[in-house]
Each structure stands twice: as structure tokens, then as C-alpha cells.
mmCIF file of C-alpha atoms in Angstrom:
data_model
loop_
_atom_site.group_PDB
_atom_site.id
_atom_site.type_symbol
_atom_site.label_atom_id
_atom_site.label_comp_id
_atom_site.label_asym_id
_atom_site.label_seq_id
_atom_site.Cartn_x
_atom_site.Cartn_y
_atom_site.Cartn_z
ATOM 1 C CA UNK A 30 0.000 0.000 0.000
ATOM 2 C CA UNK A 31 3.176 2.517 0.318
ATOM 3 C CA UNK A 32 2.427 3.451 -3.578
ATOM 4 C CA UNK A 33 -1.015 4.402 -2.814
ATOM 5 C CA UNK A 34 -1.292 8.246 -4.263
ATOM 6 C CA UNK A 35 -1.511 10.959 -0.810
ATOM 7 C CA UNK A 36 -5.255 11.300 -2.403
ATOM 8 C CA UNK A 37 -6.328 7.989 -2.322
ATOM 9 C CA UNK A 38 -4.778 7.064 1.539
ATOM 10 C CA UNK A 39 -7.067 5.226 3.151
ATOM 11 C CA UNK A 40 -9.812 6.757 5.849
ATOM 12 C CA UNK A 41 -9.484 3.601 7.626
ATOM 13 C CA UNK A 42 -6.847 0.820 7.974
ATOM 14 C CA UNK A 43 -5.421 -2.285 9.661
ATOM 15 C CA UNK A 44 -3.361 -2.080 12.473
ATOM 16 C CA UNK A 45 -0.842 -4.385 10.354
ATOM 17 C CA UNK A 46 -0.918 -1.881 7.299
ATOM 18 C CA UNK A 47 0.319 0.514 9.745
ATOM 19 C CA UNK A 48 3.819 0.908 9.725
ATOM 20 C CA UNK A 49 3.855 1.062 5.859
ATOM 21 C CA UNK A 50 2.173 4.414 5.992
ATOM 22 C CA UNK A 51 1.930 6.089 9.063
ATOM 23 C CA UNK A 52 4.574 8.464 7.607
ATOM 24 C CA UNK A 53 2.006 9.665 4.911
ATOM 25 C CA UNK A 54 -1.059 9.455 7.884
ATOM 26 C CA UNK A 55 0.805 11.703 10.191
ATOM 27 C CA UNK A 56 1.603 14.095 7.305
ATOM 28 C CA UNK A 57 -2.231 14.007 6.307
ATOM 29 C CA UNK A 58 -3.453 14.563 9.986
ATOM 30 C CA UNK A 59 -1.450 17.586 10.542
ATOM 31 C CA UNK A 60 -2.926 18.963 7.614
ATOM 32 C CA UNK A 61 -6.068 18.379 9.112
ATOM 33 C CA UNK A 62 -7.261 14.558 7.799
ATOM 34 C CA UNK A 63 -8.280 11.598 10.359
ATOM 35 C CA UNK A 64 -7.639 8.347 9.994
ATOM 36 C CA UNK A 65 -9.274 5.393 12.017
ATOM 37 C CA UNK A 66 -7.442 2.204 12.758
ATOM 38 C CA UNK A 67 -8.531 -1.236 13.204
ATOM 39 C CA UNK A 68 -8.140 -4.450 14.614
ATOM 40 C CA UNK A 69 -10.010 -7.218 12.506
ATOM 41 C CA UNK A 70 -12.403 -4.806 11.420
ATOM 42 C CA UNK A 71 -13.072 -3.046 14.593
ATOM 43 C CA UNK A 72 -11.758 0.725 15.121
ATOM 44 C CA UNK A 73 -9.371 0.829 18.473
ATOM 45 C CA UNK A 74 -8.187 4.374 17.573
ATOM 46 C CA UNK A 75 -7.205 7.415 14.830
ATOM 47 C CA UNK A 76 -5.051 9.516 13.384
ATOM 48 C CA UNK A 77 -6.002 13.097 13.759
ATOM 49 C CA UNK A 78 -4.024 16.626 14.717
ATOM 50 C CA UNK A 79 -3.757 17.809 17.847
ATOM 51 C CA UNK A 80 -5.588 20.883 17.162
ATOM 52 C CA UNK A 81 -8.669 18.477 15.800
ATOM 53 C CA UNK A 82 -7.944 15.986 18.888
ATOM 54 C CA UNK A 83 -8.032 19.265 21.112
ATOM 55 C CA UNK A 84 -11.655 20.272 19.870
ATOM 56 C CA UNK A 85 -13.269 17.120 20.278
ATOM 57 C CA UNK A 86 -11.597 16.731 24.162
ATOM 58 C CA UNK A 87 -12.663 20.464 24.642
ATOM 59 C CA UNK A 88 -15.856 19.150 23.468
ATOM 60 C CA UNK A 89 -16.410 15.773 25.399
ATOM 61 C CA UNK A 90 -15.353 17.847 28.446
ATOM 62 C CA UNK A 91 -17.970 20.316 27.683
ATOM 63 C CA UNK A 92 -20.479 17.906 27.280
ATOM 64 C CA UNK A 93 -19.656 16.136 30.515
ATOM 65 C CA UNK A 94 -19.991 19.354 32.430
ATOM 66 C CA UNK A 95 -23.031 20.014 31.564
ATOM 67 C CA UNK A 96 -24.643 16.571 32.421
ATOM 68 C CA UNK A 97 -26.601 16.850 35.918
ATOM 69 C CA UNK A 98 -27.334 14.660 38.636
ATOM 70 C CA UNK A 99 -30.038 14.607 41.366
ATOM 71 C CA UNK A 100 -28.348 14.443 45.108
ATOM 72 C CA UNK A 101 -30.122 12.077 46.753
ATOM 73 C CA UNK A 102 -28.176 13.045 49.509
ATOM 74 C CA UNK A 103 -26.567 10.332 50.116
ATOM 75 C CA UNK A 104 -23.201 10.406 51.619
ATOM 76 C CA UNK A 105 -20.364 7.064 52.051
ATOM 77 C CA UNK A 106 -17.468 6.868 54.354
ATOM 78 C CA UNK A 107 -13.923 5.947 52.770
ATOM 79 C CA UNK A 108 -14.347 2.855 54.947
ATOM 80 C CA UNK A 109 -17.659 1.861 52.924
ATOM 81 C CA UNK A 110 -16.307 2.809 49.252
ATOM 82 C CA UNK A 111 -12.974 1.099 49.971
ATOM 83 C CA UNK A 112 -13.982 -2.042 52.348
ATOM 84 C CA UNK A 113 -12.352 -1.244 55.036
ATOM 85 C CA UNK A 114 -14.202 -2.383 58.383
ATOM 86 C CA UNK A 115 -17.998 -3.133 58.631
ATOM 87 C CA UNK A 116 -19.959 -1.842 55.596
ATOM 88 C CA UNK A 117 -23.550 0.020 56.618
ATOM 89 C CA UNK A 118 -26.048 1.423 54.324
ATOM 90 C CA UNK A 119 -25.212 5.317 53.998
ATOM 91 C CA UNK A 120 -26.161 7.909 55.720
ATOM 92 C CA UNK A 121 -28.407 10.821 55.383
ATOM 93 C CA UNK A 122 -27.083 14.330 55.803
#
């Protein structure tokens, strides 16, 4: 695949076609292309800037943030999350 023209580089690959192009990937990504990669078919990761890869964490973080959750007002000693001594239901503040 290393004679594959820079316009037709795959948007996807193998894991094992990696190291035949990830010259020409990296080269792509900082110019702003993404490529996934897979592992029998499945994608584990990609290929992407760091100015791309920045927007999407600036976005995941975003999104997180903005998620709420209802108190129930519940609270745990360190002892119940982590097992150490007797375990009791947790307490209402």
C-alpha cells in the first residue's frame, strides 16, 4: 500500500498496514485529515491533529460538564467505598 497516491490514503486501515504508511497518515493529519485504525475490522483508535484531537476533548469535556445529577443526599465513608471495616447502608445528611 506505500504506492497508494496521498489522495487515495485510506480513511481507515489495519493495524498491520500501519507501519507502511503512518509516515504519509501523520503528514495528512497535521494537515487536518483523520484516519481510524482497526483491529479485525473493529476501530481501536485514529489519526487526527492535535488541534482536531483538542476540539473534540474540549468538546467531550464540555459535554460532561453540563450533564446533571439529582443528590439524593446520600453520603459514604472511605471505609464503605474502599472495604475497610464493617460496611452500613449510607447515611443521610
Amino acid at each position: 500500500m506505500p504506492d497508494v497516491p496521498d489522495a487515495l490514503l485510506p480513511d481507515e486501515i489495519e493495524e498491520s498496514e500501519l507501519p507502511a504508511l503512518l509516515s504519509r497518515l501523520l503528514d495528512r493529519a497535521a494537515e487536518g485529515g483523520a484516519t481510524v485504525i482497526t483491529r479485525d475490522g473493529a476501530p481501536i483508535a485514529a489519526i487526527m491533529s492535535m488541534k482536531d484531537y483538542g476540539v473534540a476533548e474540549g468538546a467531550v469535556d464540555e459535554a460532561l460538564a453540563a450533564r446533571t445529577y439529582e443528590d439524593d443526599g446520600i453520603r459514604y465513608t472511605s471505609e464503605q467505598v474502599f472495604g475497610e471495616g464493617d460496611a452500613e447502608d449510607g447515611e443521610r445528611r
